[in-house]
mmCIF file with all atom_site columns, C-alpha atoms in Angstrom:
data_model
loop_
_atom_site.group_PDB
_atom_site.id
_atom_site.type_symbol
_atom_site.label_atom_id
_atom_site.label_alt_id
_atom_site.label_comp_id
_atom_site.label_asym_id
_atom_site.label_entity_id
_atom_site.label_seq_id
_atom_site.pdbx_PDB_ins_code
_atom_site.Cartn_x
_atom_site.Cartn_y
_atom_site.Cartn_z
_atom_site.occupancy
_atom_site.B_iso_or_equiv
_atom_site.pdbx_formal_charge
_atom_site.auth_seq_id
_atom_site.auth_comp_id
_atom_site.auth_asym_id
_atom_site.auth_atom_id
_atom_site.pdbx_PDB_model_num
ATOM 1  C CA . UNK A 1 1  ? 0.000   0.000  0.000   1.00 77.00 ? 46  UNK A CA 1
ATOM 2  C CA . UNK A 1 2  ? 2.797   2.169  0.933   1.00 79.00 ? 47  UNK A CA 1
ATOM 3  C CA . UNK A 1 3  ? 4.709   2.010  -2.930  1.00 85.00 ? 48  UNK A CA 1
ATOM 4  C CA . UNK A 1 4  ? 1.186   2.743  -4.398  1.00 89.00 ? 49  UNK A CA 1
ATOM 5  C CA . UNK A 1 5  ? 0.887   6.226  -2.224  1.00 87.00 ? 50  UNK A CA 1
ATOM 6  C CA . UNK A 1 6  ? 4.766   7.301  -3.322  1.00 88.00 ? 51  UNK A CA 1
ATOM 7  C CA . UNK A 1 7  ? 3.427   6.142  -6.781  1.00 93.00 ? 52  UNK A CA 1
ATOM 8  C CA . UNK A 1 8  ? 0.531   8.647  -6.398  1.00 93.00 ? 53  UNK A CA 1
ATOM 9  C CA . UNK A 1 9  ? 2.591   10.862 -4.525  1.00 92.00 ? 54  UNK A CA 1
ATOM 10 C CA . UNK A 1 10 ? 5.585   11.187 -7.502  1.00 95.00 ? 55  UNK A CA 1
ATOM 11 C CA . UNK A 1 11 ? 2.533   11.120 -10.312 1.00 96.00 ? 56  UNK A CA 1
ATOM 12 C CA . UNK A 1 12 ? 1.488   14.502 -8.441  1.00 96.00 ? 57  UNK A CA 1
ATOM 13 C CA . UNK A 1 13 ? 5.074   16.219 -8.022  1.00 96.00 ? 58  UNK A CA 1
ATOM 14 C CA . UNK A 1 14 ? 5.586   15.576 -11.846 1.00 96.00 ? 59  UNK A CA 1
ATOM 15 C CA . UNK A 1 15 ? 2.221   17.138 -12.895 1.00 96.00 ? 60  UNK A CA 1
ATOM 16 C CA . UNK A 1 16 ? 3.206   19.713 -10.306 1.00 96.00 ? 61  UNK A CA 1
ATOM 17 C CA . UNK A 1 17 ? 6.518   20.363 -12.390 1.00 97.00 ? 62  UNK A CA 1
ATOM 18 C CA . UNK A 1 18 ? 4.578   20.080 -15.818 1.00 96.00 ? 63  UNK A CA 1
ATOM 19 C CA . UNK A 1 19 ? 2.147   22.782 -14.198 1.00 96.00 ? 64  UNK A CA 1
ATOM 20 C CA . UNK A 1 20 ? 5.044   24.957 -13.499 1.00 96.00 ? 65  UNK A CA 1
ATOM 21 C CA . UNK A 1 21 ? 6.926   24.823 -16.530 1.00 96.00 ? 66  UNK A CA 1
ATOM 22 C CA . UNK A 1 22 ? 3.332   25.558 -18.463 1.00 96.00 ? 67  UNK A CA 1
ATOM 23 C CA . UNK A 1 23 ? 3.257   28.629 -16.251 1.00 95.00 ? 68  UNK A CA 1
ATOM 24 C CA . UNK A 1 24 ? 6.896   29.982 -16.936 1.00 96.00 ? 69  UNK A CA 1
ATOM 25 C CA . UNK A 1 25 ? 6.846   29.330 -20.849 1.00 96.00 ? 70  UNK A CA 1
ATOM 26 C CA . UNK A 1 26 ? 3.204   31.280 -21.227 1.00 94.00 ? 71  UNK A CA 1
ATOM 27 C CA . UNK A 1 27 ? 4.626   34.393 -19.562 1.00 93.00 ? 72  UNK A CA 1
ATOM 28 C CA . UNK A 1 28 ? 7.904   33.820 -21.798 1.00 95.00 ? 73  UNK A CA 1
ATOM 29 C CA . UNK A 1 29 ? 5.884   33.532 -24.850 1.00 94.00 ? 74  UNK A CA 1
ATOM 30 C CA . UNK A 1 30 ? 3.452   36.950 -23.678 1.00 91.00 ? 75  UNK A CA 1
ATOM 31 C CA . UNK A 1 31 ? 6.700   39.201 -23.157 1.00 93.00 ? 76  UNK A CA 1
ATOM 32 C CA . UNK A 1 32 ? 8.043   37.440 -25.970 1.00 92.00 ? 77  UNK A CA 1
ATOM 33 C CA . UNK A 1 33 ? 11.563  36.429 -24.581 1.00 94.00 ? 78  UNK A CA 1
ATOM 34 C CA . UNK A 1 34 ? 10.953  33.125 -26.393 1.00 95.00 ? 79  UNK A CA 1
ATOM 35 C CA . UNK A 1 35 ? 9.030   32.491 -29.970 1.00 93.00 ? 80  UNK A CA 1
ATOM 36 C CA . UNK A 1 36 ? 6.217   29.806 -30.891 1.00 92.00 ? 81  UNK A CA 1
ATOM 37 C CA . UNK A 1 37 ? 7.893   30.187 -34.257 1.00 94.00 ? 82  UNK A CA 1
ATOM 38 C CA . UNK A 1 38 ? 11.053  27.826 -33.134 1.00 94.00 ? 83  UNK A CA 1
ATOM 39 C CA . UNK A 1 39 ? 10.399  24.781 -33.564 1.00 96.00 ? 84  UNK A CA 1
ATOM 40 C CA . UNK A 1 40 ? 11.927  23.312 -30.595 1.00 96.00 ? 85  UNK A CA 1
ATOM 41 C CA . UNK A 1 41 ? 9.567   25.934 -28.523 1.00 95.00 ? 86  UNK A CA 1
ATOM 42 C CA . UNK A 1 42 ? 6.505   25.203 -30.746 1.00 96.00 ? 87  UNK A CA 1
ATOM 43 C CA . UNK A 1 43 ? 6.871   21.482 -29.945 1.00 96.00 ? 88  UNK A CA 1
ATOM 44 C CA . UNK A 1 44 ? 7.492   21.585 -26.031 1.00 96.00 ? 89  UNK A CA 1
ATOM 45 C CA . UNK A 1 45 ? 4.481   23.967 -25.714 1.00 96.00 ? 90  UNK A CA 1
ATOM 46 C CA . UNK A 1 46 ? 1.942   21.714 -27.490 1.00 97.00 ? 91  UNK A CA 1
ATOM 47 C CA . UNK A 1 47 ? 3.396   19.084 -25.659 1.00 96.00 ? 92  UNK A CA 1
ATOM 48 C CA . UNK A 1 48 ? 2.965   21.084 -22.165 1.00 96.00 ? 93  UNK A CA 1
ATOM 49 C CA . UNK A 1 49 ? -0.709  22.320 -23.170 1.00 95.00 ? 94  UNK A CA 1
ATOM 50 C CA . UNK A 1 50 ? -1.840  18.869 -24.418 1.00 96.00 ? 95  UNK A CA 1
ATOM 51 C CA . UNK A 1 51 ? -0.493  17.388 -20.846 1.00 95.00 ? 96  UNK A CA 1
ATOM 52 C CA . UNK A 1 52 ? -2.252  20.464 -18.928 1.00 96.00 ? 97  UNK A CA 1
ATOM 53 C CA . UNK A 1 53 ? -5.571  21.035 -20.733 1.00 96.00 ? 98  UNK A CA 1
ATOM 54 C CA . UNK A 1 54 ? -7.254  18.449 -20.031 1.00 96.00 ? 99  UNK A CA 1
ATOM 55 C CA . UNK A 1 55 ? -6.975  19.110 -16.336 1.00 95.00 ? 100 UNK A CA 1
ATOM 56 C CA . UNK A 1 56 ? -7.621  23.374 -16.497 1.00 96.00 ? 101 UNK A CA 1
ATOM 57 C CA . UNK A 1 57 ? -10.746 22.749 -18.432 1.00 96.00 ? 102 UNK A CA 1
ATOM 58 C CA . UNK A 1 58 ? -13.320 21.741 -16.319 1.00 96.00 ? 103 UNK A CA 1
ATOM 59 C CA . UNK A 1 59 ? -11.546 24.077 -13.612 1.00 95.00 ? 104 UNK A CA 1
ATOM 60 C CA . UNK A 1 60 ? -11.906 27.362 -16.206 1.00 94.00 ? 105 UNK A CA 1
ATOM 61 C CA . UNK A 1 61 ? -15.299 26.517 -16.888 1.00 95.00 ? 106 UNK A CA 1
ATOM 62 C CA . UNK A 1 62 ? -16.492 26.883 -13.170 1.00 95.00 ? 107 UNK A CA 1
ATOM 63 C CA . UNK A 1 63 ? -13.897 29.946 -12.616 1.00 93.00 ? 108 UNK A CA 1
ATOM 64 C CA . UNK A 1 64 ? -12.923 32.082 -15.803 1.00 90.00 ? 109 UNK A CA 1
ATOM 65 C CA . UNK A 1 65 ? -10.020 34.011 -16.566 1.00 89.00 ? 110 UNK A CA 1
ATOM 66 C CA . UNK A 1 66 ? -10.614 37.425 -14.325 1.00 90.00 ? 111 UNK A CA 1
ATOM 67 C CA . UNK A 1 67 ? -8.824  40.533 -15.871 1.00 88.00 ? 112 UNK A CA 1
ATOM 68 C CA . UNK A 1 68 ? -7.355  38.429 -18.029 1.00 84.00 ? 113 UNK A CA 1
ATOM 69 C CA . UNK A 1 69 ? -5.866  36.271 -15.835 1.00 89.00 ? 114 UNK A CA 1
ATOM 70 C CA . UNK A 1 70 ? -5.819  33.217 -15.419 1.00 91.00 ? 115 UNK A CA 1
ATOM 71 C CA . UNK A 1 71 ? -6.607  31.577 -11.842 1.00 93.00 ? 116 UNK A CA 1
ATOM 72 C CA . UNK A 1 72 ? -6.897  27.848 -13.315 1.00 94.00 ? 117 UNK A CA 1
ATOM 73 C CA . UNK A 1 73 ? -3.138  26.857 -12.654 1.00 95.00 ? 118 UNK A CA 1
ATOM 74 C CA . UNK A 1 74 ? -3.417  28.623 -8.615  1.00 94.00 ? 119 UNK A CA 1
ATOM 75 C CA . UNK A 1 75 ? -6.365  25.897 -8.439  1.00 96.00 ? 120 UNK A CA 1
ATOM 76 C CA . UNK A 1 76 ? -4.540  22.993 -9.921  1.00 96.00 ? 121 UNK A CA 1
ATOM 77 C CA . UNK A 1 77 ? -1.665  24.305 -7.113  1.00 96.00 ? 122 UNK A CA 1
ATOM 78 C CA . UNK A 1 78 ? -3.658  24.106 -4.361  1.00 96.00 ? 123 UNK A CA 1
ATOM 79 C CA . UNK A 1 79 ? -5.706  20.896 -4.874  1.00 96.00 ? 124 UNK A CA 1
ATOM 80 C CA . UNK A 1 80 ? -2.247  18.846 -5.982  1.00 96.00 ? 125 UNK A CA 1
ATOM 81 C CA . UNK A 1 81 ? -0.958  20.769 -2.112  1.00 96.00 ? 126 UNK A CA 1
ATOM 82 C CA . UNK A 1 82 ? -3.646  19.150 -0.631  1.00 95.00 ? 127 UNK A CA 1
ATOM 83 C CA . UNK A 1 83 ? -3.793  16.064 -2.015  1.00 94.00 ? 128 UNK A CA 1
ATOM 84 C CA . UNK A 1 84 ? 0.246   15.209 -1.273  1.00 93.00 ? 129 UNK A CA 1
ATOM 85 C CA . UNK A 1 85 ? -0.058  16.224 2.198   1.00 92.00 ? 130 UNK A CA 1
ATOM 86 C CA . UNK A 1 86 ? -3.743  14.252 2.184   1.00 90.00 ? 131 UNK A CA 1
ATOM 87 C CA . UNK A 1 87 ? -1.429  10.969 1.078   1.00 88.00 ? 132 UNK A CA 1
ATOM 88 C CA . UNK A 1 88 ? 1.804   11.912 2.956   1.00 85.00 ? 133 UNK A CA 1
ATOM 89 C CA . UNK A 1 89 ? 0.312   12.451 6.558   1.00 84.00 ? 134 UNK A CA 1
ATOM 90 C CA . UNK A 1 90 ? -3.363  11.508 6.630   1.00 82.00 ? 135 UNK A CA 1
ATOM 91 C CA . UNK A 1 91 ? -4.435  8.818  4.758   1.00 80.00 ? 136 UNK A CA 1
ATOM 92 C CA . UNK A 1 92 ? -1.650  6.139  6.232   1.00 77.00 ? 137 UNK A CA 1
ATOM 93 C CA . UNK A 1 93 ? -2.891  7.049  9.779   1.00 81.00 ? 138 UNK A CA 1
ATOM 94 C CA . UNK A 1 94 ? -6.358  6.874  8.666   1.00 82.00 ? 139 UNK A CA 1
ATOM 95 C CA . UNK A 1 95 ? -5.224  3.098  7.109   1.00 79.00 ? 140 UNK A CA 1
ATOM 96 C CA . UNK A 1 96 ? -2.770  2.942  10.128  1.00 77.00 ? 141 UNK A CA 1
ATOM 97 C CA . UNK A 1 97 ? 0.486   2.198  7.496   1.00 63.00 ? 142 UNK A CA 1
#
């Protein structure tokens, strides 16, 4: 039981990373440090938004961008937080592991 929560656990910390490196590469691409026109870029960023997507959808459909920002990725944040510290501390005392 233990392998399958650091399974979960490393699953979350790499979508936590993929989150993060979506985050840095938009605000490269708005203040156009780097260009969608590489193709090296081009490639790693539909990569990044077909792996993140998915998961910001259903969260910008119940909050949308506000000012034009985007809150989605602060959401996926948070419930990730929770959810490692959910597996980490309280679900093996809850299964006493």
């Amino acid at each position: 039981m233990y392998a399958l929560l650091a399974t979960i656990s490393m699953v979350l910390t790499l979508v936590w990373w993929v989150f993060l490196i979506m985050i840095i590469m938009s605000w490269l691409i708005s203040f156009n440090v780097i260009n969608t026109r590489n193709q090296f870029v081009a490639g790693l960023w539909r990569i990044v938004n077909a792996v993140t997507e998915p998961i910001l959808r259903p969260i910008r459909r119940v909050i949308p961008p506000v000012g034009g920002l985007d809150l989605s990725p602060i959401v996926v944040f948070v419930i990730i937080f929770f959810l490692q510290n959910f597996i980490g501390n309280d679900l093996p005392r809850m299964l006493r592991i």
